[in-house]
Short mmCIF file of C-alpha atoms and ligand atoms in Angstrom, two decimals:
data_model
loop_
_atom_site.label_atom_id
_atom_site.label_comp_id
_atom_site.label_asym_id
_atom_site.label_seq_id
_atom_site.Cartn_x
_atom_site.Cartn_y
_atom_site.Cartn_z
CA MET A 1 7.31 -14.34 22.08
CA THR A 2 10.86 -13.09 21.99
CA ILE A 3 11.58 -9.04 21.45
CA ARG A 4 14.87 -7.98 20.21
CA GLU A 5 16.34 -4.63 20.45
CA ILE A 6 18.15 -3.42 17.46
CA GLU A 7 20.46 -0.59 15.95
CA ALA A 8 19.52 0.49 12.47
CA LYS A 9 21.24 2.05 10.23
CA SER A 10 19.09 3.68 8.48
CA ILE A 11 15.49 4.14 8.58
CA LEU A 12 13.55 6.05 5.50
CA ARG A 13 13.63 3.84 2.71
CA LYS A 14 13.78 5.93 -0.54
CA HIS A 15 11.88 4.99 -3.86
CA LYS A 16 13.56 5.82 -6.92
CA LYS A 17 10.49 6.46 -8.72
CA ILE A 18 7.52 7.76 -6.50
CA ASP A 19 5.55 4.46 -5.52
CA SER A 20 2.06 5.51 -7.36
CA TRP A 21 0.58 2.75 -5.31
CA PHE A 22 0.79 4.67 -1.68
CA ILE A 23 1.40 7.81 -3.38
CA SER A 24 5.17 8.23 -1.44
CA HIS A 25 8.80 8.52 -2.26
CA TYR A 26 9.72 7.19 1.29
CA GLY A 27 8.64 4.51 3.77
CA MET A 28 9.99 3.19 7.16
CA ASN A 29 9.68 0.14 8.83
CA LEU A 30 10.36 0.37 12.45
CA TYR A 31 9.58 -3.15 13.78
CA ARG A 32 10.92 -6.74 11.60
CA GLY A 33 8.79 -9.32 11.93
CA CYS A 34 4.91 -9.35 13.04
CA ILE A 35 3.54 -10.60 15.61
CA HIS A 36 -0.03 -10.02 13.80
CA ASN A 37 1.11 -13.86 12.20
CA CYS A 38 -0.94 -13.27 9.30
CA VAL A 39 -0.76 -16.69 7.35
CA TYR A 40 -0.03 -15.43 3.76
CA CYS A 41 2.53 -12.75 5.08
CA ASP A 42 5.05 -12.69 2.47
CA GLY A 43 7.98 -10.98 5.77
CA ARG A 44 7.75 -14.57 6.28
CA SER A 45 9.57 -15.61 3.04
CA GLU A 46 12.87 -16.27 3.14
CA GLY A 47 13.87 -13.03 0.70
CA TYR A 48 13.20 -10.75 3.32
CA TYR A 49 15.83 -11.86 5.91
CA VAL A 50 14.07 -11.65 9.18
CA ASP A 51 15.65 -13.29 11.30
CA GLY A 52 13.69 -15.97 13.85
CA GLU A 53 10.15 -17.25 13.92
CA PHE A 54 8.24 -14.82 11.56
CA GLY A 55 4.70 -14.16 13.79
CA ARG A 56 6.66 -15.27 17.38
CA ASP A 57 9.90 -13.09 17.64
CA VAL A 58 10.21 -9.08 16.89
CA ALA A 59 12.93 -7.17 16.86
CA VAL A 60 12.70 -3.86 17.45
CA LYS A 61 14.68 -0.33 16.29
CA VAL A 62 15.39 1.35 19.17
CA ASN A 63 17.65 3.87 17.73
CA ALA A 64 14.80 4.27 15.10
CA ILE A 65 14.13 7.94 16.23
CA GLU A 66 17.67 9.33 16.59
CA ILE A 67 18.23 8.61 13.29
CA LEU A 68 15.19 9.50 11.68
CA ARG A 69 15.22 12.76 13.11
CA LYS A 70 18.72 13.47 10.98
CA GLU A 71 17.14 11.80 8.23
CA LEU A 72 14.24 14.34 8.43
CA ASP A 73 16.12 17.20 8.92
CA PRO A 74 16.05 19.17 5.51
CA LYS A 75 19.30 21.18 7.13
CA ARG A 76 21.07 17.82 6.37
CA LYS A 77 19.49 17.16 3.25
CA ARG A 78 22.04 17.82 -0.30
CA ILE A 79 19.48 16.46 -2.39
CA PRO A 80 16.00 18.22 -1.20
CA PHE A 81 12.84 15.74 -0.23
CA ARG A 82 10.49 14.81 -2.79
CA ARG A 83 6.78 16.29 -1.77
CA SER A 84 4.74 13.23 -1.44
CA PHE A 85 3.46 10.86 1.66
CA ILE A 86 5.99 9.39 3.71
CA MET A 87 4.65 5.88 3.96
CA VAL A 88 4.58 4.24 7.53
CA GLY A 89 3.79 0.33 7.48
CA GLY A 90 3.08 -2.16 5.07
CA GLY A 91 6.45 -4.85 4.65
CA VAL A 92 7.75 -6.42 6.95
CA GLY A 93 5.89 -5.73 9.81
CA ASP A 94 2.81 -4.07 11.07
CA SER A 95 3.76 -0.19 12.63
CA TYR A 96 0.74 -0.90 15.25
CA GLN A 97 1.58 -4.31 16.45
CA PRO A 98 1.57 -5.13 20.07
CA ILE A 99 4.87 -4.05 21.16
CA GLU A 100 4.17 -0.49 20.11
CA LYS A 101 2.12 0.00 23.22
CA LYS A 102 5.44 -0.42 25.07
CA TYR A 103 7.97 1.45 22.94
CA GLN A 104 6.00 3.91 20.70
CA LEU A 105 8.24 4.01 17.89
CA THR A 106 5.23 4.68 15.59
CA ARG A 107 4.28 7.30 17.81
CA LYS A 108 7.41 9.17 18.25
CA ALA A 109 8.31 9.05 14.19
CA LEU A 110 5.03 10.41 13.65
CA GLN A 111 5.70 13.45 16.28
CA LEU A 112 8.71 14.10 14.32
CA VAL A 113 6.70 13.86 10.70
CA SER A 114 5.11 16.38 12.16
CA GLU A 115 7.42 18.33 13.26
CA TYR A 116 9.41 18.34 9.97
CA ASP A 117 5.58 19.10 8.44
CA PHE A 118 5.37 15.59 5.49
CA PRO A 119 1.99 14.23 4.72
CA VAL A 120 1.85 11.11 6.07
CA HIS A 121 0.51 7.80 4.96
CA MET A 122 -0.44 5.03 7.43
CA LEU A 123 -1.32 1.67 7.06
CA THR A 124 -1.99 -0.82 9.61
CA LYS A 125 -4.35 -3.75 10.34
CA SER A 126 -4.41 -2.44 13.63
CA THR A 127 -7.15 -0.58 15.71
CA LEU A 128 -4.08 0.92 17.93
CA ILE A 129 -3.79 3.35 15.84
CA LYS A 130 -6.50 5.86 17.14
CA ARG A 131 -4.08 6.25 20.26
CA ASP A 132 -2.20 8.75 17.47
CA ILE A 133 -5.66 10.57 16.65
CA ASP A 134 -3.99 13.59 18.17
CA ILE A 135 -0.68 13.85 16.23
CA LEU A 136 -2.68 12.66 12.51
CA LYS A 137 -5.38 15.30 12.96
CA LYS A 138 -2.23 17.56 13.62
CA ILE A 139 -0.25 15.93 10.28
CA ASN A 140 -3.77 16.32 8.34
CA GLU A 141 -4.15 20.01 9.20
CA GLN A 142 -0.51 21.09 8.46
CA SER A 143 -0.41 18.48 5.54
CA ARG A 144 -2.09 16.27 4.89
CA ALA A 145 -3.02 12.08 6.30
CA ILE A 146 -3.64 8.90 5.14
CA VAL A 147 -5.03 6.27 7.22
CA SER A 148 -5.42 2.95 5.33
CA PHE A 149 -6.30 -0.64 6.41
CA SER A 150 -5.30 -3.48 4.38
CA PHE A 151 -7.94 -6.39 4.99
CA SER A 152 -8.42 -10.02 2.99
CA SER A 153 -12.27 -9.55 3.26
CA ALA A 154 -14.84 -8.33 5.73
CA ASP A 155 -15.65 -11.76 7.06
CA ASP A 156 -14.68 -12.05 10.74
CA GLU A 157 -14.63 -15.73 10.75
CA ILE A 158 -12.26 -15.70 7.67
CA SER A 159 -10.10 -13.74 9.43
CA ASP A 160 -9.72 -15.71 13.10
CA ILE A 161 -8.07 -18.12 10.58
CA PHE A 162 -6.02 -16.16 8.31
CA GLU A 163 -5.37 -13.11 10.61
CA PRO A 164 -4.99 -14.43 13.76
CA GLY A 165 -3.75 -11.79 15.85
CA VAL A 166 -5.21 -8.98 14.36
CA PRO A 167 -8.44 -6.77 15.25
CA SER A 168 -11.16 -8.01 13.36
CA PRO A 169 -12.36 -6.88 9.95
CA ALA A 170 -16.03 -5.20 12.06
CA GLU A 171 -13.60 -3.88 14.07
CA ARG A 172 -11.01 -2.17 11.46
CA LEU A 173 -14.30 -0.85 9.59
CA GLU A 174 -15.21 0.62 12.86
CA THR A 175 -11.82 2.29 13.54
CA ILE A 176 -12.27 3.76 9.81
CA ALA A 177 -15.50 5.42 10.82
CA PHE A 178 -13.88 6.76 13.49
CA PHE A 179 -10.98 8.72 11.56
CA LYS A 180 -13.59 9.70 9.03
CA ASP A 181 -15.43 11.34 11.56
CA GLU A 182 -12.24 13.41 12.47
CA GLY A 183 -11.73 14.17 8.86
CA ILE A 184 -9.22 12.24 7.89
CA ALA A 185 -8.97 10.15 4.55
CA CYS A 186 -9.33 7.05 4.89
CA GLY A 187 -8.66 4.04 2.60
CA MET A 188 -9.09 -0.09 2.23
CA PHE A 189 -6.26 -2.13 1.05
CA LEU A 190 -7.96 -5.38 -0.51
CA LEU A 191 -4.70 -6.89 -0.50
CA PRO A 192 -4.46 -9.75 -0.82
CA VAL A 193 -7.40 -11.26 -1.77
CA ILE A 194 -7.28 -15.40 -0.59
CA PRO A 195 -7.77 -16.96 -3.86
CA PHE A 196 -11.33 -19.39 -3.56
CA ILE A 197 -11.68 -18.04 0.62
CA THR A 198 -12.40 -14.31 0.07
CA ASP A 199 -11.65 -13.53 -3.60
CA THR A 200 -15.75 -14.54 -4.79
CA ALA A 201 -17.86 -11.84 -6.23
CA GLU A 202 -20.50 -12.29 -3.25
CA LEU A 203 -17.58 -12.13 -0.48
CA MET A 204 -15.89 -9.12 -2.29
CA GLU A 205 -18.87 -7.02 -2.96
CA GLU A 206 -20.14 -7.14 0.56
CA THR A 207 -16.76 -6.14 1.73
CA VAL A 208 -16.80 -3.04 -0.88
CA LYS A 209 -20.08 -2.71 0.28
CA LYS A 210 -19.07 -2.57 4.18
CA ALA A 211 -16.24 -0.37 3.20
CA VAL A 212 -18.55 2.39 1.29
CA LYS A 213 -20.66 2.33 4.04
CA ALA A 214 -17.36 3.45 6.77
CA GLY A 215 -17.01 6.27 4.25
CA VAL A 216 -13.69 4.82 2.73
CA ASP A 217 -12.05 7.49 -0.34
CA PHE A 218 -10.99 4.26 -2.27
CA ILE A 219 -9.91 0.92 -2.28
CA VAL A 220 -6.41 -0.77 -3.56
CA PHE A 221 -7.00 -4.23 -4.49
CA GLY A 222 -4.69 -6.74 -5.23
CA GLY A 223 -4.26 -10.52 -5.62
CA MET A 224 -1.78 -12.99 -3.68
CA THR A 225 1.51 -14.15 -3.49
CA LEU A 226 3.10 -17.31 -2.57
CA LYS A 227 7.16 -17.19 -2.53
CA GLU A 228 8.73 -20.70 -2.67
CA GLY A 229 9.56 -21.81 1.21
CA ARG A 230 8.81 -20.26 4.25
CA GLN A 231 5.92 -18.48 2.80
CA LYS A 232 4.11 -20.95 0.70
CA ASP A 233 4.61 -24.08 3.12
CA TYR A 234 2.99 -22.16 6.59
CA PHE A 235 -0.06 -21.17 4.11
CA LEU A 236 -0.24 -24.31 2.66
CA ASP A 237 0.22 -25.86 6.37
CA VAL A 238 -3.04 -23.89 7.05
CA LEU A 239 -4.90 -24.57 4.49
CA LYS A 240 -4.82 -28.40 4.61
CA LYS A 241 -5.95 -27.83 7.57
CA TYR A 242 -9.25 -25.85 7.37
CA TYR A 243 -10.05 -26.06 3.47
CA PRO A 244 -7.93 -29.10 1.85
CA HIS A 245 -10.28 -29.60 -0.77
CA LEU A 246 -8.88 -26.45 -2.06
CA ILE A 247 -5.14 -27.55 -2.13
CA ALA A 248 -5.17 -28.60 -5.97
CA GLU A 249 -6.80 -25.32 -7.09
CA TYR A 250 -4.17 -24.16 -5.23
CA GLN A 251 -1.75 -26.12 -7.25
CA ASN A 252 -3.33 -24.98 -10.48
CA ILE A 253 -2.45 -21.39 -10.16
CA TYR A 254 1.24 -20.92 -7.74
CA LYS A 255 3.40 -23.06 -10.13
CA GLU A 256 7.02 -22.62 -9.15
CA ASN A 257 8.41 -18.74 -9.84
CA ARG A 258 10.21 -16.37 -8.20
CA TRP A 259 7.92 -13.88 -7.10
CA GLY A 260 5.66 -16.48 -6.03
CA GLU A 261 2.75 -15.13 -8.02
CA ALA A 262 -0.56 -16.86 -9.30
CA THR A 263 -1.37 -17.70 -12.84
CA ARG A 264 -1.56 -14.48 -15.17
CA GLU A 265 -5.12 -15.82 -15.85
CA TYR A 266 -6.28 -16.25 -12.27
CA TYR A 267 -4.76 -12.34 -11.50
CA SER A 268 -6.96 -10.89 -14.72
CA LEU A 269 -9.71 -12.87 -13.79
CA ILE A 270 -9.79 -11.51 -10.09
CA ASN A 271 -8.99 -7.84 -11.05
CA GLN A 272 -11.63 -7.91 -13.55
CA ARG A 273 -14.07 -8.73 -10.88
CA PHE A 274 -13.09 -6.26 -8.51
CA ASP A 275 -13.37 -3.59 -10.92
CA ARG A 276 -17.00 -4.48 -11.88
CA ILE A 277 -17.85 -3.92 -8.12
CA ALA A 278 -15.67 -0.98 -7.67
CA LYS A 279 -17.42 0.60 -10.30
CA LYS A 280 -21.01 -0.25 -9.57
CA TYR A 281 -20.22 1.48 -6.24
CA LYS A 282 -18.99 4.43 -7.81
CA ILE A 283 -15.56 3.96 -5.67
CA PRO A 284 -12.11 4.90 -7.13
CA GLY A 285 -9.72 1.83 -7.13
CA ARG A 286 -6.94 3.73 -6.75
CA ILE A 287 -5.94 6.38 -5.04
CA PRO A 288 -7.60 9.37 -6.38
CA PRO A 289 -5.81 13.01 -7.35
CA SER A 290 -7.66 15.09 -4.94
CA LEU A 291 -5.62 13.78 -2.14
CA TYR A 292 -2.69 14.16 -3.88
CA ARG A 293 -3.10 16.62 -6.74
CA ASP A 294 -1.83 19.75 -3.89
CA ILE A 295 1.09 18.10 -2.77
CA LEU A 296 3.06 16.03 -5.39
CA GLY A 297 5.06 18.36 -8.02
CA GLU A 298 4.22 18.39 -11.72
CA ASN A 299 6.41 15.23 -12.84
CA ASP A 300 5.50 13.10 -10.03
CA LEU A 301 1.72 13.85 -10.26
CA VAL A 302 1.95 12.85 -14.32
CA ILE A 303 4.31 9.77 -13.43
CA VAL A 304 1.08 8.49 -10.88
CA MET A 305 -1.96 9.35 -13.26
CA LEU A 306 0.33 7.79 -15.86
CA GLU A 307 0.73 4.64 -13.82
CA HIS A 308 -2.94 4.66 -12.94
CA ILE A 309 -4.01 4.66 -16.46
CA ASP A 310 -2.11 1.78 -17.32
CA TYR A 311 -3.50 -0.44 -14.36
CA PHE A 312 -6.61 0.04 -15.87
CA LEU A 313 -6.03 -0.47 -19.13
CA LYS A 314 -3.85 -3.76 -18.07
CA ILE A 315 -6.60 -5.24 -16.26
CA TYR A 316 -9.29 -4.67 -19.26
CA GLY A 317 -6.47 -6.37 -20.93
CA LYS A 318 -5.48 -3.33 -23.24
CA SER A 319 -1.77 -2.83 -23.93
CA SER A 320 -0.99 0.27 -22.30
CA PRO A 321 2.12 3.13 -23.49
CA TYR A 322 1.60 4.54 -20.62
CA GLY A 323 4.23 2.53 -17.92
CA TYR A 324 6.98 3.01 -20.65
CA ALA A 325 5.79 7.01 -20.45
CA ALA A 326 6.38 7.06 -17.19
CA TYR A 327 9.00 5.33 -16.57
CA SER A 328 10.86 8.17 -18.97
CA ILE A 329 9.34 10.70 -16.99
CA SER A 330 10.99 9.21 -13.42
CA ARG A 331 14.13 9.60 -15.51
CA LEU A 332 13.95 13.51 -16.31
CA LYS A 333 15.90 16.12 -14.18
CA GLU A 334 13.69 18.93 -15.63
CA PRO A 335 10.24 19.60 -14.86
CA LEU A 336 8.11 18.91 -17.92
CA SER A 337 6.92 22.41 -18.26
CA THR A 338 9.88 23.56 -19.29
CA ILE A 339 10.19 20.69 -22.16
CA LYS A 340 6.29 20.96 -23.24
CA GLY A 341 7.27 21.28 -26.96
CA ASP A 342 9.51 18.05 -27.04
CA LEU A 343 7.30 15.73 -25.20
CA ARG A 344 6.89 13.53 -27.84
CA LYS A 345 10.75 12.97 -27.63
CA LEU A 346 10.13 10.86 -24.58
CA LYS A 347 9.92 7.02 -25.09
CA GLY A 348 6.84 6.22 -24.86
CA VAL A 349 5.02 9.30 -25.33
CA GLY A 350 3.07 9.33 -28.52
CA LYS A 351 0.08 12.24 -29.33
CA VAL A 352 -2.08 11.00 -27.05
CA THR A 353 -0.04 10.92 -24.09
CA GLU A 354 1.31 14.16 -24.81
CA GLY A 355 -2.48 15.12 -24.73
CA ILE A 356 -2.71 13.49 -21.54
CA ILE A 357 0.28 15.12 -20.21
CA MET A 358 -0.50 18.58 -21.15
CA GLU A 359 -4.00 18.50 -19.79
CA ILE A 360 -2.42 17.19 -16.37
CA LEU A 361 0.08 19.90 -16.80
CA GLU A 362 -2.66 22.75 -17.72
CA THR A 363 -5.29 21.49 -15.12
CA GLY A 364 -3.96 19.09 -12.86
CA ARG A 365 -6.29 16.79 -14.30
CA ALA A 366 -7.05 14.12 -16.85
CA SER A 367 -10.39 13.39 -18.31
CA TYR A 368 -9.96 10.25 -19.74
CA TYR A 369 -8.38 9.09 -16.41
CA GLU A 370 -10.93 10.13 -14.19
CA LYS A 371 -13.16 7.89 -16.08
CA LEU A 372 -11.01 4.61 -15.66
CA LEU A 373 -10.99 5.75 -12.28
CA THR A 374 -14.48 5.53 -11.06
CA GLY A 375 -16.35 4.48 -14.26
S1 LIG B 1 -0.64 -7.21 9.77
FE1 LIG B 1 0.77 -7.18 7.97
S2 LIG B 1 3.20 -7.60 8.07
FE2 LIG B 1 1.58 -8.04 9.78
S3 LIG B 1 1.71 -10.22 9.93
FE3 LIG B 1 -0.19 -9.29 8.89
S4 LIG B 1 0.61 -8.90 6.57
FE4 LIG B 1 2.48 -9.32 7.53
#
């Protein structure tokens, strides 16, 4: 293992449009590279330019806190922050990988987030996050915290093969129960499921059942990508060793393409499979509005709900104007409530969408959306 200390130029990443998967305008990565070494990790792919051997080498942004202090200080901002969760985690390195014990960058970043009173959404696979319960509770009381864990399934043996450096799914589930007991909202990112291994109806249902028992507030689901090059080569080597009979199946669904996506038919099949199970257990397949309704500005609230509607309709193979409408709204400078009479002039907004937007503006809810969310 090699640890390199590097100086970063910036820490906070701003999204052009609110990210409706995480309910976030801003994200941060304090490490580049990840000792957790998940076999399917797309941080390994060349497109992310992570130096060194992925899974063994990590770069630590040692000046991160100094920079973040400046970036989070509202007095230094020309354009005010958009209210949303600051996303900590995901990307090219888990914020709670083992070197966090020594550097404590995530802990110090959370202290700043708390000082400046932002809501935070954490995503990790590590139980080390329990160490920061004191700050997370404080943030939750001030402005809200969500703690999410990613899983490829709840099967400990499969996880040993594909997630060699992280606490077992059983330990992650226990940690979810721990945070729920402390009054903090928790989510499962069942992402990615591993084709033909953790995407079976039986294992998915088992995983959902365990997550619901642990108390999760939502489960966000997604399939796996395999980008040509390091990511795909590394994954297929492990697959050959443990599941050689599946190689041909993988060749059928992963044809060469820029994003490493599997076929549309395959994604559609597993999304529908998951949706059926989620509905059976009445667990939202997206972060529910009760966790963000009071945080977001009105335009962002509408964008997120429309994008969630779009997500569900696409799973059901239906055409949807909602993603397009959400995009049009994201380009607006003015609040939607000031142009109520002109909503239909926005691209993608027809009569039905207008009705949904008005309902959200007036009540903070959308009954059509709520039906899609939990069935
Ligand atoms: S924990 Fe996340 S970032 Fe780290 S190797 Fe696994 S998938 Fe990649």
